[in-house]
Structure formats: structure tokens, C-alpha cells
PDB file of C-alpha atoms in Angstrom:
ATOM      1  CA  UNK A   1     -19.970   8.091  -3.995  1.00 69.00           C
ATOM      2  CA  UNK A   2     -16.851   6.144  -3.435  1.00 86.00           C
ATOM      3  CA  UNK A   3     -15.829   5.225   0.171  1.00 95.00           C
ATOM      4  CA  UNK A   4     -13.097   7.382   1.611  1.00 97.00           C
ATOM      5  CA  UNK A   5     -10.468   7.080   4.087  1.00 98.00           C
ATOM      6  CA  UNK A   6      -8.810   9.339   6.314  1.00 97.00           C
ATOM      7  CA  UNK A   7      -5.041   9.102   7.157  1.00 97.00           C
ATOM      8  CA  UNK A   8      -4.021  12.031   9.195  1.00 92.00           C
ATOM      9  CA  UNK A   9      -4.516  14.839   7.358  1.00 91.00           C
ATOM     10  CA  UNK A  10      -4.437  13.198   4.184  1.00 96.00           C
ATOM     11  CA  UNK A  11      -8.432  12.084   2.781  1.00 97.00           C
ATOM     12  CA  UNK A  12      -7.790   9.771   0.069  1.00 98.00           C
ATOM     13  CA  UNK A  13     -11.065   8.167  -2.336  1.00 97.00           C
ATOM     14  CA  UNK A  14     -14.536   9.719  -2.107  1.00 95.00           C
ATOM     15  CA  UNK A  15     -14.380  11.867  -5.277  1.00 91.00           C
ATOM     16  CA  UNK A  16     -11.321  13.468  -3.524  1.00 92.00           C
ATOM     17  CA  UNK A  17      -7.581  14.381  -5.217  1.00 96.00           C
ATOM     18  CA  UNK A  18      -5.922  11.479  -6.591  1.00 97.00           C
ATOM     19  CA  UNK A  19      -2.563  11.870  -3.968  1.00 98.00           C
ATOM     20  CA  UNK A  20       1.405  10.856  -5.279  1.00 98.00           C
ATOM     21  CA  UNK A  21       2.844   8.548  -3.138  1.00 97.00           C
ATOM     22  CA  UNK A  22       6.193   7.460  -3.416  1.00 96.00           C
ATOM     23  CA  UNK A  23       8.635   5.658  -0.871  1.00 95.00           C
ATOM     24  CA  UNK A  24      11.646   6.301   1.431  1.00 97.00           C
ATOM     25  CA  UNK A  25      14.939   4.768   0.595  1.00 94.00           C
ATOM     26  CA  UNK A  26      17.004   5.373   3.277  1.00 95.00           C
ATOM     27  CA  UNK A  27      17.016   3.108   6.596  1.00 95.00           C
ATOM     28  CA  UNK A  28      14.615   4.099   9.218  1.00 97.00           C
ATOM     29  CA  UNK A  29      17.830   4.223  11.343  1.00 97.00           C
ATOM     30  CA  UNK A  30      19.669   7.027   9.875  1.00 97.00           C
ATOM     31  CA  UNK A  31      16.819   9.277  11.202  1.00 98.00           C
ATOM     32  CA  UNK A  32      18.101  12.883   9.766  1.00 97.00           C
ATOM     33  CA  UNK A  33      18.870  11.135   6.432  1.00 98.00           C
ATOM     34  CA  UNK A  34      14.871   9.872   6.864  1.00 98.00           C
ATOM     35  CA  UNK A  35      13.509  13.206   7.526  1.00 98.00           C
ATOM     36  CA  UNK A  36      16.028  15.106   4.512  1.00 98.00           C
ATOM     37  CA  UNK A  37      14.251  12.589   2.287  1.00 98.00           C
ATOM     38  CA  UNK A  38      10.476  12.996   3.320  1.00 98.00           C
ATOM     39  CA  UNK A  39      11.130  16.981   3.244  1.00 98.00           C
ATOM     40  CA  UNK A  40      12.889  16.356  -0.516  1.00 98.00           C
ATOM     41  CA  UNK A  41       9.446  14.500  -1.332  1.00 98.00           C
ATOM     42  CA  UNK A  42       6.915  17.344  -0.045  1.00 97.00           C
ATOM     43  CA  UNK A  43       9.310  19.816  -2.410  1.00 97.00           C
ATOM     44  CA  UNK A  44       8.501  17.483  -5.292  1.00 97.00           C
ATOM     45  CA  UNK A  45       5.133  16.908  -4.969  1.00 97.00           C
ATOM     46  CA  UNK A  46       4.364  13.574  -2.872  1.00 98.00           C
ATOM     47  CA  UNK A  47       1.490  13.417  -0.692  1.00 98.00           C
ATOM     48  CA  UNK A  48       2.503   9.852   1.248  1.00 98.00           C
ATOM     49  CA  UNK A  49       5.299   7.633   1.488  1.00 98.00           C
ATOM     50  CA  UNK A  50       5.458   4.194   2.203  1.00 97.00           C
ATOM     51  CA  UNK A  51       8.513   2.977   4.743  1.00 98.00           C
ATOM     52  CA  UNK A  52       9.334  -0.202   5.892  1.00 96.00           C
ATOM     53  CA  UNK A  53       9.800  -1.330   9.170  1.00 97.00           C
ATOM     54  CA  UNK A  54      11.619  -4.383   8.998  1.00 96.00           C
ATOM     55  CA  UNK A  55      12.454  -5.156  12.385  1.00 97.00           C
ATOM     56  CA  UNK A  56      11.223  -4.312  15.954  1.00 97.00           C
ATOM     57  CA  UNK A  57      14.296  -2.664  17.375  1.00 98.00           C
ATOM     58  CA  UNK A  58      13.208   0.487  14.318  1.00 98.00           C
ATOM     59  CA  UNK A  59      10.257   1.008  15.575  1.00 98.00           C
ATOM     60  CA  UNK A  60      11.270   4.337  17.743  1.00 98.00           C
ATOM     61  CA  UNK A  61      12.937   5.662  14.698  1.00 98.00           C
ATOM     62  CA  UNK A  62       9.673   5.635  12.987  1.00 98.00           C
ATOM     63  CA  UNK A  63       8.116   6.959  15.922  1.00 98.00           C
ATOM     64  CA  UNK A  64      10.498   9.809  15.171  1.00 98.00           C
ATOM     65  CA  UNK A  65       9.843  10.222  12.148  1.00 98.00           C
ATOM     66  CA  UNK A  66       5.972  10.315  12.044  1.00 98.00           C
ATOM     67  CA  UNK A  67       6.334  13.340  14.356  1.00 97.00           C
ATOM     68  CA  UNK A  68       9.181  15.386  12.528  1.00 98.00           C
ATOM     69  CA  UNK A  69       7.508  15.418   9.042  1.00 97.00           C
ATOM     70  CA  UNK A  70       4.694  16.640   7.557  1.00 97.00           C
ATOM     71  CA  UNK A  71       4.522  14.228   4.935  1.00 98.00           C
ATOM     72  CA  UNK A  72       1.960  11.109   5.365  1.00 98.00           C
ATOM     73  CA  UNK A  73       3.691   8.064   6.015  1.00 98.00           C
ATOM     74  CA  UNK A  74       2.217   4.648   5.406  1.00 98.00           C
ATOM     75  CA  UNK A  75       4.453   1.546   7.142  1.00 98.00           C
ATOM     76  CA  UNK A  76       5.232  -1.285   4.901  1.00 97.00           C
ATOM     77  CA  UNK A  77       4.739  -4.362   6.787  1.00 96.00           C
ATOM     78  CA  UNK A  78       5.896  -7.940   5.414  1.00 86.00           C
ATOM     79  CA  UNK A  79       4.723 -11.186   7.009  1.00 87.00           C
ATOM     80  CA  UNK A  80       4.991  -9.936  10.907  1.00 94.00           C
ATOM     81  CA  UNK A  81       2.076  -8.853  12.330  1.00 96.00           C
ATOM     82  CA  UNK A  82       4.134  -8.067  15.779  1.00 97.00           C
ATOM     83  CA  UNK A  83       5.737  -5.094  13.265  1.00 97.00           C
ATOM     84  CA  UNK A  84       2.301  -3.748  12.803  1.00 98.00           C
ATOM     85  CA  UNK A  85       0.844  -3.397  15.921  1.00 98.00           C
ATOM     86  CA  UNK A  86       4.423  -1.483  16.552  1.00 98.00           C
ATOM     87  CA  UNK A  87       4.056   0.410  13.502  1.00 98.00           C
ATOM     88  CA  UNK A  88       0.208   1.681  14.551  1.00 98.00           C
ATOM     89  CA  UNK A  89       1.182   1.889  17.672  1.00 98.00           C
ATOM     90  CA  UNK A  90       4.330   3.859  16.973  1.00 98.00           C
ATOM     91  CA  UNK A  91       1.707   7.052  15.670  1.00 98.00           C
ATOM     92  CA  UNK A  92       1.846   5.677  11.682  1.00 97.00           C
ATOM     93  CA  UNK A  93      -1.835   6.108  10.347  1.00 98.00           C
ATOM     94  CA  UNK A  94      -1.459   3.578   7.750  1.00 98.00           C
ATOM     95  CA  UNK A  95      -0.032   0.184   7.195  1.00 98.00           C
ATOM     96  CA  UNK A  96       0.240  -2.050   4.443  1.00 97.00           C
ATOM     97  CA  UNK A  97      -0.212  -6.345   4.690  1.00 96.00           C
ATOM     98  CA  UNK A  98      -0.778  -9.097   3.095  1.00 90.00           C
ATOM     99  CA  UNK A  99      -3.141 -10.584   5.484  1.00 91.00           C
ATOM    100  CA  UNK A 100      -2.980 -13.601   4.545  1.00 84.00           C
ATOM    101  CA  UNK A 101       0.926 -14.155   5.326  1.00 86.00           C
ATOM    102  CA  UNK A 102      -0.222 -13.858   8.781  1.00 89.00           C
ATOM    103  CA  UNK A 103      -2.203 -16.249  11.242  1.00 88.00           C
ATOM    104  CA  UNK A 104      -5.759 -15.411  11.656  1.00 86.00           C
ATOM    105  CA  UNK A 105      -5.385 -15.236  15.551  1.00 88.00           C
ATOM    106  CA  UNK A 106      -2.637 -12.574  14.951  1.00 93.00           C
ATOM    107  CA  UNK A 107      -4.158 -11.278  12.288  1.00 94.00           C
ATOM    108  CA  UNK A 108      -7.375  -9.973  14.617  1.00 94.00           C
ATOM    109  CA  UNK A 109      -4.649  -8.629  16.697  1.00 96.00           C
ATOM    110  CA  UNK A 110      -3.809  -6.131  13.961  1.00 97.00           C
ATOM    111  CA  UNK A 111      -7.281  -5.530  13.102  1.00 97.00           C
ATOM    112  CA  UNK A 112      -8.151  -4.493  16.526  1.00 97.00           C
ATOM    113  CA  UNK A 113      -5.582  -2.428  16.887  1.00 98.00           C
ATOM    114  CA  UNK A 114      -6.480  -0.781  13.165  1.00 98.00           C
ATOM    115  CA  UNK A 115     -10.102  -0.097  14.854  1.00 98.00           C
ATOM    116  CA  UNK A 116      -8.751   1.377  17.939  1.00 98.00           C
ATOM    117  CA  UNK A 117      -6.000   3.493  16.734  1.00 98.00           C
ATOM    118  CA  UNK A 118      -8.090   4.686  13.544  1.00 97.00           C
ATOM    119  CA  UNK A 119      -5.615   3.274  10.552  1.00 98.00           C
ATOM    120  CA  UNK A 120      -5.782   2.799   7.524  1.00 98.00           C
ATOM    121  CA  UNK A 121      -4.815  -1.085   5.949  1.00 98.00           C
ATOM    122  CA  UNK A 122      -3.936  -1.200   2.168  1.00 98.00           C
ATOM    123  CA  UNK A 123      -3.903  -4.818   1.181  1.00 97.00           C
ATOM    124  CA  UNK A 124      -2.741  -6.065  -1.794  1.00 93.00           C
ATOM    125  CA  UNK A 125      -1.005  -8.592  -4.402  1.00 92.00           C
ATOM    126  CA  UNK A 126       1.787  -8.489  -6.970  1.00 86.00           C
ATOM    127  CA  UNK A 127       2.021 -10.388  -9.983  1.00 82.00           C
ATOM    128  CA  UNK A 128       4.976 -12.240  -9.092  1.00 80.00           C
ATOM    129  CA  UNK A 129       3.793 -12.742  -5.745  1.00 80.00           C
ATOM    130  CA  UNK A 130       0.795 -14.640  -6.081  1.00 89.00           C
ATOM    131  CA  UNK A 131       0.746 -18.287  -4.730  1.00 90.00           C
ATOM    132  CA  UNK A 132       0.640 -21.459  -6.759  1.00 92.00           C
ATOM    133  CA  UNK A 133      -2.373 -22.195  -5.905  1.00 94.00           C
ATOM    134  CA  UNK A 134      -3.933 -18.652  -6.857  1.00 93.00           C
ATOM    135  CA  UNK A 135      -2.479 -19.051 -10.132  1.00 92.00           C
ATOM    136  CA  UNK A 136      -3.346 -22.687 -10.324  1.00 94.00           C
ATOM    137  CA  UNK A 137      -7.299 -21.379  -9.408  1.00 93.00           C
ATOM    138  CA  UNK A 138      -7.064 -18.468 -12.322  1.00 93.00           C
ATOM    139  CA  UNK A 139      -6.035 -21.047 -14.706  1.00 94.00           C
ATOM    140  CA  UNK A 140      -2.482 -19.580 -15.002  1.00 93.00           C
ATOM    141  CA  UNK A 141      -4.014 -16.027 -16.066  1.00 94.00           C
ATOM    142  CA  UNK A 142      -1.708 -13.498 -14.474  1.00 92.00           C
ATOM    143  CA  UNK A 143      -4.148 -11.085 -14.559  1.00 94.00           C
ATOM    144  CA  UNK A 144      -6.937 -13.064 -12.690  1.00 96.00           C
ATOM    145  CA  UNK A 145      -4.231 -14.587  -9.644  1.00 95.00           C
ATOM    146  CA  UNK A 146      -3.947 -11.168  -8.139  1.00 95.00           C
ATOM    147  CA  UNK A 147      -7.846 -10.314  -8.442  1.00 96.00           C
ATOM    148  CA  UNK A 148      -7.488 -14.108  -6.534  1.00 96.00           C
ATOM    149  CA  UNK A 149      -5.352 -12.895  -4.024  1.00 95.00           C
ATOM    150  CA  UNK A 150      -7.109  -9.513  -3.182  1.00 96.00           C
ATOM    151  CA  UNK A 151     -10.222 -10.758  -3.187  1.00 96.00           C
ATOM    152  CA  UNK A 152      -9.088 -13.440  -0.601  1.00 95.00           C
ATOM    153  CA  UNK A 153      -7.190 -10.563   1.490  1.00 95.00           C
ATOM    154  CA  UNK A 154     -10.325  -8.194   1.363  1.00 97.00           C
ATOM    155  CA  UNK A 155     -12.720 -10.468   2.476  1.00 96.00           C
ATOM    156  CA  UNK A 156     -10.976 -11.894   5.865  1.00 94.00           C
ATOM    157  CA  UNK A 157     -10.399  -8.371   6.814  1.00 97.00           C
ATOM    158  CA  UNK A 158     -14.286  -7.525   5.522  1.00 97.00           C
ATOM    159  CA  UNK A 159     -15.130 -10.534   7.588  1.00 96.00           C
ATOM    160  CA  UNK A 160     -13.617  -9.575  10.631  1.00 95.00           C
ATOM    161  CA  UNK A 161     -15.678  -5.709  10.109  1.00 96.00           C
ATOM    162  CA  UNK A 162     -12.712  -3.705   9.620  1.00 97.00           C
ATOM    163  CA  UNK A 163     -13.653  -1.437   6.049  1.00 97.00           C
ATOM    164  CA  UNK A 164     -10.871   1.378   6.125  1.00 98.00           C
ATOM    165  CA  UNK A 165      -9.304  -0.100   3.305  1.00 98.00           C
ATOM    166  CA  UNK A 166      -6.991   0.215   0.272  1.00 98.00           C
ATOM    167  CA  UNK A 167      -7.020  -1.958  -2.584  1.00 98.00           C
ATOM    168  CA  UNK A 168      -3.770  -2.757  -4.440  1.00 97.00           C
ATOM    169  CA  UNK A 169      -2.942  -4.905  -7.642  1.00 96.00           C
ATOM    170  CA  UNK A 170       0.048  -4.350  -9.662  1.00 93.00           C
ATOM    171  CA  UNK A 171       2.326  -6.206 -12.340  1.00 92.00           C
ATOM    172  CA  UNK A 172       5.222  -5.368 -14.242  1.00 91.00           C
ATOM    173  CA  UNK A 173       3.336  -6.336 -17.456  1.00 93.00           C
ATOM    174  CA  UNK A 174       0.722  -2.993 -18.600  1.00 95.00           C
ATOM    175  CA  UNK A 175      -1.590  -5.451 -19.760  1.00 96.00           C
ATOM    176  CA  UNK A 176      -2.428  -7.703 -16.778  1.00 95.00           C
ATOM    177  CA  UNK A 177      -1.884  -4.684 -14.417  1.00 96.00           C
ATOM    178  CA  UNK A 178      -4.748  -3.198 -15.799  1.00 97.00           C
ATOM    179  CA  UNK A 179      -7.133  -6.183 -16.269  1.00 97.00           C
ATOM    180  CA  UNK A 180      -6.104  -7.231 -12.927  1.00 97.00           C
ATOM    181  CA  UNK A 181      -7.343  -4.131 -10.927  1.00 97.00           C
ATOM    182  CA  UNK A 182     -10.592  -3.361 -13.857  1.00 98.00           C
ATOM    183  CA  UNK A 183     -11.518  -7.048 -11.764  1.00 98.00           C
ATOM    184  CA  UNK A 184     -11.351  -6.072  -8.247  1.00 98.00           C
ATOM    185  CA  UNK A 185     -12.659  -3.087  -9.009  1.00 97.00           C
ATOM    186  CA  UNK A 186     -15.646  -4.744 -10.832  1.00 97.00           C
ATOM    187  CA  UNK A 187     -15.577  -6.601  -7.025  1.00 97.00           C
ATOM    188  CA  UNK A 188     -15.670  -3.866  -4.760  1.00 97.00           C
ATOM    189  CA  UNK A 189     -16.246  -0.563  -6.500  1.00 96.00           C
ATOM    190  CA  UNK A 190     -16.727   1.498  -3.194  1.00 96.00           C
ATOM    191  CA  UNK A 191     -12.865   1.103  -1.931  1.00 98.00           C
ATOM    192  CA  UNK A 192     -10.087   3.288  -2.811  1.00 98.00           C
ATOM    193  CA  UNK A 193      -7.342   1.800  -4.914  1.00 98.00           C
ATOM    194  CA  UNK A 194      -3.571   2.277  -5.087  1.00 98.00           C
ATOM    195  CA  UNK A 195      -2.802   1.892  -8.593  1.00 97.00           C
ATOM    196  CA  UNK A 196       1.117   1.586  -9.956  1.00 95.00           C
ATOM    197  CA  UNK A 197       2.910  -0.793 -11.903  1.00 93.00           C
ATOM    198  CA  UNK A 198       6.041  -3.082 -10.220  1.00 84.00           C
ATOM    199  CA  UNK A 199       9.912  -3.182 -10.827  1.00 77.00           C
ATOM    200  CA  UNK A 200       8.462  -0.528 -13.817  1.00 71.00           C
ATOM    201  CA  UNK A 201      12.242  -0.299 -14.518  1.00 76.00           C
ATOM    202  CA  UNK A 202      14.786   2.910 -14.770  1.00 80.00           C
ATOM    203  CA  UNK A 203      14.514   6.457 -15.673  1.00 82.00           C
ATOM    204  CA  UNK A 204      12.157   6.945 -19.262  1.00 87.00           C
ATOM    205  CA  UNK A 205      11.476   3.595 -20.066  1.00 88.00           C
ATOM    206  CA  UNK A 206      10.043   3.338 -16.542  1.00 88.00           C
ATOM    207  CA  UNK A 207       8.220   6.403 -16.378  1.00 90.00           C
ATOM    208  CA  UNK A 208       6.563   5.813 -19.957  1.00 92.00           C
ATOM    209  CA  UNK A 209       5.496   1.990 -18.863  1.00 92.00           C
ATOM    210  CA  UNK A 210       3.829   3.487 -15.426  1.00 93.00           C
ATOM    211  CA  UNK A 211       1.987   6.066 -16.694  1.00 93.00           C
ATOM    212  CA  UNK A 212       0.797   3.645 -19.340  1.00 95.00           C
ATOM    213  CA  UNK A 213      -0.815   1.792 -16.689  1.00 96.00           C
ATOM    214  CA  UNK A 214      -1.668   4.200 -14.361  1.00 97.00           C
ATOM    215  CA  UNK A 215      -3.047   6.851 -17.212  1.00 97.00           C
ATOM    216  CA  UNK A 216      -5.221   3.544 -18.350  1.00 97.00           C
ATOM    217  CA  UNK A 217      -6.877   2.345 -15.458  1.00 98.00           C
ATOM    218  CA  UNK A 218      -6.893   6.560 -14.163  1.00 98.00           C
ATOM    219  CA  UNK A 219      -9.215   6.807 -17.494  1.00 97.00           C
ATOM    220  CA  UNK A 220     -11.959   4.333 -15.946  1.00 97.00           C
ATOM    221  CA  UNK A 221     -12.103   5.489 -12.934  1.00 96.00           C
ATOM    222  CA  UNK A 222      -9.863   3.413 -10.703  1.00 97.00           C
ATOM    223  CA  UNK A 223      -6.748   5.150  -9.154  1.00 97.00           C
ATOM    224  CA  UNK A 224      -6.981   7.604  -5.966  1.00 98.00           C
ATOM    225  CA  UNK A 225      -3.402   6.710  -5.119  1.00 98.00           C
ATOM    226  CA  UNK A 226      -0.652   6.091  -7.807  1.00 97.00           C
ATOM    227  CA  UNK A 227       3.044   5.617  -7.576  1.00 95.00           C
ATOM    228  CA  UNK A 228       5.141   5.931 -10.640  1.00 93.00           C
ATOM    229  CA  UNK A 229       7.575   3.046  -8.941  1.00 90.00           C
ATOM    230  CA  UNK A 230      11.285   3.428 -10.519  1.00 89.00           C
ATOM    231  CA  UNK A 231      14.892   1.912  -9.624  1.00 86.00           C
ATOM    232  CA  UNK A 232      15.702   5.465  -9.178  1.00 88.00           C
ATOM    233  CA  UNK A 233      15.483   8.314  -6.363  1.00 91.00           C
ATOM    234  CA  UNK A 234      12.191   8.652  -5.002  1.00 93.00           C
ATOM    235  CA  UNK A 235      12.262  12.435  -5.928  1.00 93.00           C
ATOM    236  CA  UNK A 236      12.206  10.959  -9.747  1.00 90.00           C
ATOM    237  CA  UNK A 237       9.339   8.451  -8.753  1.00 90.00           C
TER     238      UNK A 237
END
């Protein structure tokens, strides 16, 4: 059986439910507008929302937050690991890096803190993310770079002992989306996955490209978190 993860209440892999995430739009700072929008979500079906928490002075806002809702957040973290350790240490269960946008000595700061505190890490890679020299190594496959780049991310945090993991891969194309994450999880078939495409687009047209993807790589087995991502309300996502 497939390793699980525990995030609050929430058990996500194992065999278990596949859970609908989604994210918050509003700024952490307008706190009721936060909270309208995470009880919105729970009406519509989401089981987790990411949030980002893009600066230090936010971090009591999310502390708010993650105890006056009862939906599952998961902080979005980008390049700081300072924001992290906040974000754990703020009560969120869950965080999402790309370790390796952060130096290894500050890196086994977050780690630590993930281990003490009991969070979750999803790691990941985008399509139009990846580095040159990721793409350069996959001969200029976009499929294979973010296999590259995951596989790079999982193993410094497998490395360091820290397993509580989510694996993430996702494109705005169907076709490397899907070949990118039938890699990784060719790689490490015990960890969860987050499956979604990016920048899917608006309204139909976006909802008919993500659940080509997600429906696809659902069918083999990989997906115990998806996110229908749209440039719309969340409540559509």
C-alpha cells in the first residue's frame, strides 16, 4: 500500500479519498475576507487550500486563520525558507517548497522543524519553471525536466530522512503533464502525488484541459490530490 500522510485531520494517499484542493485568493491580510473564502470552499466541496505567505509581517494572519476554519490549509512558500519555519510554526500542517531554491544549511532548518512540528512538505516542479540546466540534462524534453527537478527535490529532502512527502509535476501542455508525473511516479511509487495542470486557462476550456490531465493520470493510479487550477474564483476551481 501507498504511503500516507496526515495533515490535521485531513489523511491524504494510502488507498484513502482522492481530496479537492483549491487555493485562496484573497490577501492573508484581509482576515474576514480569508475566512468568507475558506468557508465558500468547504460549501463547494474542497478539502485543502493552498495560501501564500509572502512576507513575514502575514504570518499572524495565517496564524488566524488556521484556527478560525475548518478547512485544511497548506502554506505556499517561494524561495524563503525564514517564511516556512513561520508558516509551521504559525499552526499550518503543510507547506509547499522548492527545496532547492533554498540553501542546504537553511534548508535543514525547515526540515527540522517539518520533523518536530509533524508537517507535511509537497515539493514540486512546473514546466515553465524548470532550470536550464534541467532542461539542458532531459535533452530539451519538457516532460523529462520536471521528473529532473523532482527527482532532485525528493532526494535532498529523502537524504536528509524527512519522508512526509507530496509529489508534484504539472504543465500547461496535457501531454507532458502526464508523461512527466507517469516518470516520477515510475521513481517513487510509495508517495502521494498532487496532480493538476498549470495556467489551465478560463472557465470551460480550462476545466475540459484539467480534467483531461487529471482524469488521465487518475486512470493509472497517480492522483490523491488534484486541483482543477483556473483564472477564475476558487469556488469554480
Amino acid at each position: 500500500m501507498k504511503r500516507s500522510v496526515q495533515i490535521g485531520a485531513l489523511r491524504i494517499g494510502g488507498g484513502g479519498p482522492v481530496r479537492v484542493e483549491s487555493m485562496l485568493k484573497v490577501s492573508l491580510s484581509n482576515r474576514e475576507a480569508c475566512a468568507a473564502q475558506c468557508a465558500s470552499l468547504l460549501r463547494a466541496g474542497c478539502e485543502m487550500a493552498r495560501v501564500a505567505l509572502p512576507r513575514p509581517e502575514l504570518a499572524p494572519d495565517l496564524k488566524w486563520l488556521v484556527f478560525n476554519t475548518d478547512l485544511t490549509l497548506m502554506a505556499d512558500i517561494h524561495f524563503d525558507p525564514t517564511l516556512a519555519v513561520l508558516a509551521m510554526e504559525a499552526g499550518c500542517r503543510a507547506i509547499r517548497i522548492n527545496p532547492g531554491n533554498m540553501p542546504l544549511n537553511r534548508l535543514n532548518d525547515v526540515i527540522q522543524t517539518a520533523k518536530a512540528l509533524g508537517v507535511t512538505i509537497r515539493i514540486g516542479a512546473n514546466g515553465g519553471s524548470v532550470s536550464g540546466r534541467q532542461l539542458e540534462a532531459a535533452g530539451g524534453d519538457r516532460a523529462v525536466a520536471p521528473y529532473i527537478a523532482v527527482r532532485e527535490q525528493a532526494e535532498l529532502l529523502l537524504g536528509a530522512g524527512f519522508e512526509d512527502l507530496i509529489l508534484s509535476a504539472k504543465s500547461s501542455s496535457v501531454p507532458e503533464c502526464v508523461r512527466a508525473n507517469v516518470l516520477i511516479a515510475r521513481e517513487y511509487p510509495d508517495f502521494p502525488f498532487h496532480v493538476g495542470l498549470t495556467e489551465a486557462g478560463p472557465g470551460d476550456g480550462g476545466i475540459v484541459k484539467g480534467a483531461a490531465g487529471i482524469s488521465a493520470l487518475l486512470a493509472q493510479g497517480i492522483g490523491d490530490t488534484i486541483r482543477v487550477s483556473l483564472t477564475d474564483a476558487p469556488e469554480r476551481e
